[in-house]
């Protein structure tokens, strides 16, 4: 393969380009490069009868990650509770989602091992000694993470540990165990799966505020103690003014970029981990266009900052969003409408990602110049976003974030030569 790729890169030396874009099967996933794209599955949409059969394949077309939003919480809402009793676990629903993700070629992010909400009453209604509670928490993390070792790539280990005014959140775990519960959770998760990326996930700390200052301090302290924390998630549940869930915290592209940078410089990956952009109902063409700008601007803020490596949306279609249940009079917060139709936000995000792919093609052209000949796209590239080169009748194409080269005279099929992620790294040099 190395020999072929060298040959192909030499062949690329005679290329220049005219943009030709395939639209048949193009989705956001076509253009996934340095920044992973994920979408949340809440569970109900799959396990309520009749389940939504369209959601997971639609996520697979537009993301390379499935984010399991509810069914790996302690008291996964709905039909089943992950931890019905101190001594039992019910993984049935989580297993279905993990298997569905794998069957659709999706990596998995799981949310969340330790949180102050979605806890079963047998845990919160009983008095436990510190030792008993530490054992319960350790057993939980070891059992759950251990079960999906090698299958779940990213864990939100601890969720929402900080108040927006810059103090530790007074949740069940802080009251019973003190702030060390955070460190212990990360260490136990790392023991259970040393290869999983372990994230501290937070809301209301996306911009520059008391909350984000406290969050930065917690991350710095954890790293200084050698705690295995690999990343932080900035939830980014915002409105049209970039107002987050955190009181005075505003995630404007500028503030978000500054916060991502100061977190990234500590040595952790930064993800936008749960973005949705709520708008007043009924939505208007004007509010939908403003929403489109917010999505595109915040994605660009991530893509333009090398410390930001993930952009996770808290769902895909408005049909299943949590927003309208929680914010009366607001909704339509996601990328597709209730009927899976593309909203301006989806179109804007796709175009923003295409622009980056086009930069990659232009970089390839400038590095390996060539001349165009025939504009007709062949059937074989219907599922690709591609450029066509006439001088040597070659194509460079992308699909699923991978870069392919195809010379119909030489190869029956496109040959993978690189990835958008690699291309963008090279461009950045
Ligand atoms: O499944 C049951 C359903 O059978 C029942 O008919 C219905 C009405 O009672 O409730 C359904 O369960 C609900 C579940 O969402 C699924 O829709 C639970 O009551 C409800 O508490 C649960 O809310 C979830 C919430 O976290 C609390 O766990 C939301 O879906 C989920 O989107 C939300 O996600 C949080 C993240 O974990 C952390 N970041 C903020 C984000 C939004 O709040």
CSV table of N, CA and C in Angstrom, one decimal, residues 16-86:
chain,number,residue,atom,x,y,z
A,16,UNK,N,-5.0,19.5,-11.6
A,16,UNK,CA,-5.6,20.8,-11.0
A,16,UNK,C,-7.1,20.5,-11.1
A,17,UNK,N,-7.9,21.5,-10.7
A,17,UNK,CA,-9.2,21.0,-10.3
A,17,UNK,C,-10.3,21.9,-10.8
A,18,UNK,N,-11.5,21.3,-11.0
A,18,UNK,CA,-12.7,22.0,-11.1
A,18,UNK,C,-13.7,21.4,-10.1
A,19,UNK,N,-14.3,22.2,-9.2
A,19,UNK,CA,-15.1,21.5,-8.2
A,19,UNK,C,-16.3,20.8,-8.7
A,20,UNK,N,-16.5,19.5,-8.4
A,20,UNK,CA,-17.7,18.8,-8.8
A,20,UNK,C,-18.2,18.2,-7.5
A,21,UNK,N,-19.4,18.4,-7.1
A,21,UNK,CA,-19.8,17.8,-5.8
A,21,UNK,C,-20.9,16.8,-6.0
A,22,UNK,N,-20.7,15.6,-5.4
A,22,UNK,CA,-21.7,14.6,-5.5
A,22,UNK,C,-22.8,14.9,-4.4
A,23,UNK,N,-24.1,14.8,-4.7
A,23,UNK,CA,-25.1,15.1,-3.7
A,23,UNK,C,-25.9,13.9,-3.3
A,24,UNK,N,-25.7,12.7,-4.0
A,24,UNK,CA,-26.5,11.6,-3.8
A,24,UNK,C,-26.5,11.1,-2.3
A,25,UNK,N,-25.3,10.9,-1.8
A,25,UNK,CA,-25.3,10.3,-0.5
A,25,UNK,C,-24.4,11.2,0.4
A,26,UNK,N,-24.2,12.4,0.0
A,26,UNK,CA,-23.3,13.3,0.8
A,26,UNK,C,-24.1,13.7,2.1
A,27,UNK,N,-23.3,13.6,3.2
A,27,UNK,CA,-23.8,14.1,4.5
A,27,UNK,C,-22.7,14.8,5.2
A,28,UNK,N,-23.0,15.2,6.4
A,28,UNK,CA,-21.9,15.9,7.2
A,28,UNK,C,-20.7,14.9,7.4
A,29,UNK,N,-21.0,13.6,7.5
A,29,UNK,CA,-20.0,12.6,7.7
A,29,UNK,C,-19.0,12.6,6.6
A,30,UNK,N,-19.4,12.9,5.3
A,30,UNK,CA,-18.5,12.9,4.2
A,30,UNK,C,-17.3,13.8,4.5
A,31,UNK,N,-17.5,14.8,5.2
A,31,UNK,CA,-16.5,15.9,5.4
A,31,UNK,C,-15.8,15.9,6.7
A,32,UNK,N,-16.0,14.8,7.5
A,32,UNK,CA,-15.4,14.7,8.9
A,32,UNK,C,-13.9,14.7,8.7
A,33,UNK,N,-13.2,15.7,9.2
A,33,UNK,CA,-11.8,15.7,9.1
A,33,UNK,C,-11.2,15.6,10.5
A,34,UNK,N,-10.6,16.7,10.9
A,34,UNK,CA,-9.9,16.8,12.2
A,34,UNK,C,-10.9,16.8,13.4
A,35,UNK,N,-12.1,17.3,13.2
A,35,UNK,CA,-13.1,17.4,14.2
A,35,UNK,C,-14.1,16.3,14.1
A,36,UNK,N,-14.2,15.4,15.1
A,36,UNK,CA,-15.2,14.4,15.1
A,36,UNK,C,-16.6,15.0,15.2
A,37,UNK,N,-17.6,14.4,14.6
A,37,UNK,CA,-19.0,14.8,14.6
A,37,UNK,C,-19.8,13.7,15.3
A,38,UNK,N,-20.6,14.1,16.3
A,38,UNK,CA,-21.4,13.1,17.0
A,38,UNK,C,-22.8,13.6,17.2
A,39,UNK,N,-23.8,12.7,17.3
A,39,UNK,CA,-25.2,13.1,17.6
A,39,UNK,C,-25.7,12.2,18.7
A,40,UNK,N,-26.5,12.8,19.5
A,40,UNK,CA,-27.1,12.1,20.7
A,40,UNK,C,-28.3,11.3,20.4
A,41,UNK,N,-28.4,10.1,21.0
A,41,UNK,CA,-29.6,9.3,21.0
A,41,UNK,C,-30.1,9.2,22.5
A,42,UNK,N,-31.3,9.7,22.7
A,42,UNK,CA,-31.9,9.8,24.1
A,42,UNK,C,-32.4,8.4,24.6
A,43,UNK,N,-32.7,7.5,23.6
A,43,UNK,CA,-33.3,6.2,24.0
A,43,UNK,C,-34.7,6.1,23.7
A,44,UNK,N,-35.6,7.0,24.2
A,44,UNK,CA,-37.0,6.9,24.0
A,44,UNK,C,-37.3,6.7,22.5
A,45,UNK,N,-36.6,7.4,21.6
A,45,UNK,CA,-37.0,7.4,20.2
A,45,UNK,C,-36.7,6.0,19.6
A,46,UNK,N,-35.9,5.2,20.3
A,46,UNK,CA,-35.6,3.9,19.8
A,46,UNK,C,-36.5,2.9,20.5
A,47,UNK,N,-36.7,3.0,21.8
A,47,UNK,CA,-37.4,2.0,22.6
A,47,UNK,C,-38.9,2.2,22.8
A,48,UNK,N,-39.4,3.4,22.5
A,48,UNK,CA,-40.8,3.6,22.5
A,48,UNK,C,-41.4,2.8,21.3
A,49,UNK,N,-42.6,2.3,21.4
A,49,UNK,CA,-43.2,1.6,20.3
A,49,UNK,C,-44.0,2.6,19.5
A,50,UNK,N,-44.0,2.6,18.1
A,50,UNK,CA,-43.0,1.9,17.3
A,50,UNK,C,-41.7,2.8,17.3
A,51,UNK,N,-40.6,2.1,17.4
A,51,UNK,CA,-39.3,2.9,17.4
A,51,UNK,C,-39.0,3.6,16.1
A,52,UNK,N,-38.2,4.7,16.3
A,52,UNK,CA,-37.9,5.5,15.1
A,52,UNK,C,-36.7,4.8,14.3
A,53,UNK,N,-37.0,4.1,13.2
A,53,UNK,CA,-36.0,3.4,12.5
A,53,UNK,C,-35.1,4.2,11.7
A,54,UNK,N,-35.5,5.5,11.5
A,54,UNK,CA,-34.7,6.4,10.7
A,54,UNK,C,-33.6,7.1,11.4
A,55,UNK,N,-33.7,7.2,12.7
A,55,UNK,CA,-32.7,8.0,13.4
A,55,UNK,C,-31.3,7.5,13.3
A,56,UNK,N,-31.0,6.3,13.6
A,56,UNK,CA,-29.6,5.8,13.7
A,56,UNK,C,-29.0,5.8,12.3
A,57,UNK,N,-29.6,5.4,11.2
A,57,UNK,CA,-29.0,5.5,9.9
A,57,UNK,C,-28.8,7.0,9.5
A,58,UNK,N,-29.7,7.9,9.9
A,58,UNK,CA,-29.5,9.3,9.6
A,58,UNK,C,-28.3,9.8,10.3
A,59,UNK,N,-28.1,9.4,11.6
A,59,UNK,CA,-26.9,9.8,12.3
A,59,UNK,C,-25.7,9.2,11.6
A,60,UNK,N,-25.7,8.0,11.1
A,60,UNK,CA,-24.6,7.4,10.5
A,60,UNK,C,-24.2,8.1,9.2
A,61,UNK,N,-25.2,8.8,8.6
A,61,UNK,CA,-24.9,9.6,7.4
A,61,UNK,C,-24.3,11.0,7.7
A,62,UNK,N,-24.5,11.4,9.0
A,62,UNK,CA,-24.1,12.8,9.3
A,62,UNK,C,-23.1,12.9,10.5
A,63,UNK,N,-22.6,11.7,10.9
A,63,UNK,CA,-21.7,11.8,12.1
A,63,UNK,C,-20.8,10.5,12.0
A,64,UNK,N,-19.7,10.6,12.8
A,64,UNK,CA,-18.9,9.4,12.9
A,64,UNK,C,-19.0,8.9,14.4
A,65,UNK,N,-19.7,9.6,15.2
A,65,UNK,CA,-20.0,9.1,16.6
A,65,UNK,C,-21.5,9.1,16.9
A,66,UNK,N,-21.9,8.1,17.6
A,66,UNK,CA,-23.2,8.1,18.3
A,66,UNK,C,-22.9,8.5,19.8
A,67,UNK,N,-23.7,9.4,20.3
A,67,UNK,CA,-23.6,9.8,21.7
A,67,UNK,C,-24.8,9.2,22.4
A,68,UNK,N,-24.5,8.2,23.3
A,68,UNK,CA,-25.6,7.6,24.1
A,68,UNK,C,-25.9,8.5,25.3
A,69,UNK,N,-27.1,9.2,25.2
A,69,UNK,CA,-27.4,10.3,26.1
A,69,UNK,C,-28.0,9.9,27.4
A,70,UNK,N,-28.8,8.9,27.4
A,70,UNK,CA,-29.5,8.6,28.6
A,70,UNK,C,-29.3,7.2,29.2
A,71,UNK,N,-29.2,6.2,28.3
A,71,UNK,CA,-29.3,4.8,28.7
A,71,UNK,C,-28.1,4.3,29.4
A,72,UNK,N,-27.1,5.1,29.6
A,72,UNK,CA,-25.9,4.7,30.5
A,72,UNK,C,-25.8,5.6,31.7
A,73,UNK,N,-26.9,6.3,32.0
A,73,UNK,CA,-27.0,7.0,33.3
A,73,UNK,C,-27.5,5.9,34.3
A,74,UNK,N,-27.3,6.2,35.6
A,74,UNK,CA,-27.7,5.2,36.6
A,74,UNK,C,-29.1,4.8,36.5
A,75,UNK,N,-30.0,5.8,36.4
A,75,UNK,CA,-31.4,5.6,36.3
A,75,UNK,C,-31.8,6.0,35.0
A,76,UNK,N,-31.4,5.2,34.0
A,76,UNK,CA,-31.8,5.6,32.6
A,76,UNK,C,-33.3,5.7,32.5
A,77,UNK,N,-33.8,6.9,32.1
A,77,UNK,CA,-35.2,7.1,32.2
A,77,UNK,C,-35.9,6.1,31.3
A,78,UNK,N,-37.2,6.0,31.5
A,78,UNK,CA,-38.0,5.1,30.6
A,78,UNK,C,-38.1,3.7,31.1
A,79,UNK,N,-38.2,2.8,30.2
A,79,UNK,CA,-38.6,1.5,30.6
A,79,UNK,C,-37.6,0.8,31.6
A,80,UNK,N,-36.3,1.0,31.3
A,80,UNK,CA,-35.3,0.3,32.2
A,80,UNK,C,-34.4,1.2,32.9
A,81,UNK,N,-34.0,0.8,34.1
A,81,UNK,CA,-33.0,1.5,34.8
A,81,UNK,C,-31.7,0.7,34.8
A,82,UNK,N,-30.6,1.4,34.4
A,82,UNK,CA,-29.3,0.7,34.3
A,82,UNK,C,-28.9,0.0,35.6
A,83,UNK,N,-29.2,0.7,36.7
A,83,UNK,CA,-28.8,0.1,38.0
A,83,UNK,C,-30.0,0.0,38.9
A,84,UNK,N,-30.9,-1.1,38.7
A,84,UNK,CA,-32.1,-1.2,39.4
A,84,UNK,C,-31.9,-1.4,41.0
A,85,UNK,N,-30.8,-2.1,41.3
A,85,UNK,CA,-30.5,-2.2,42.8
A,85,UNK,C,-29.0,-2.1,42.9
A,86,UNK,N,-28.6,-2.1,44.2
A,86,UNK,CA,-27.1,-2.0,44.5
A,86,UNK,C,-26.4,-3.2,43.8
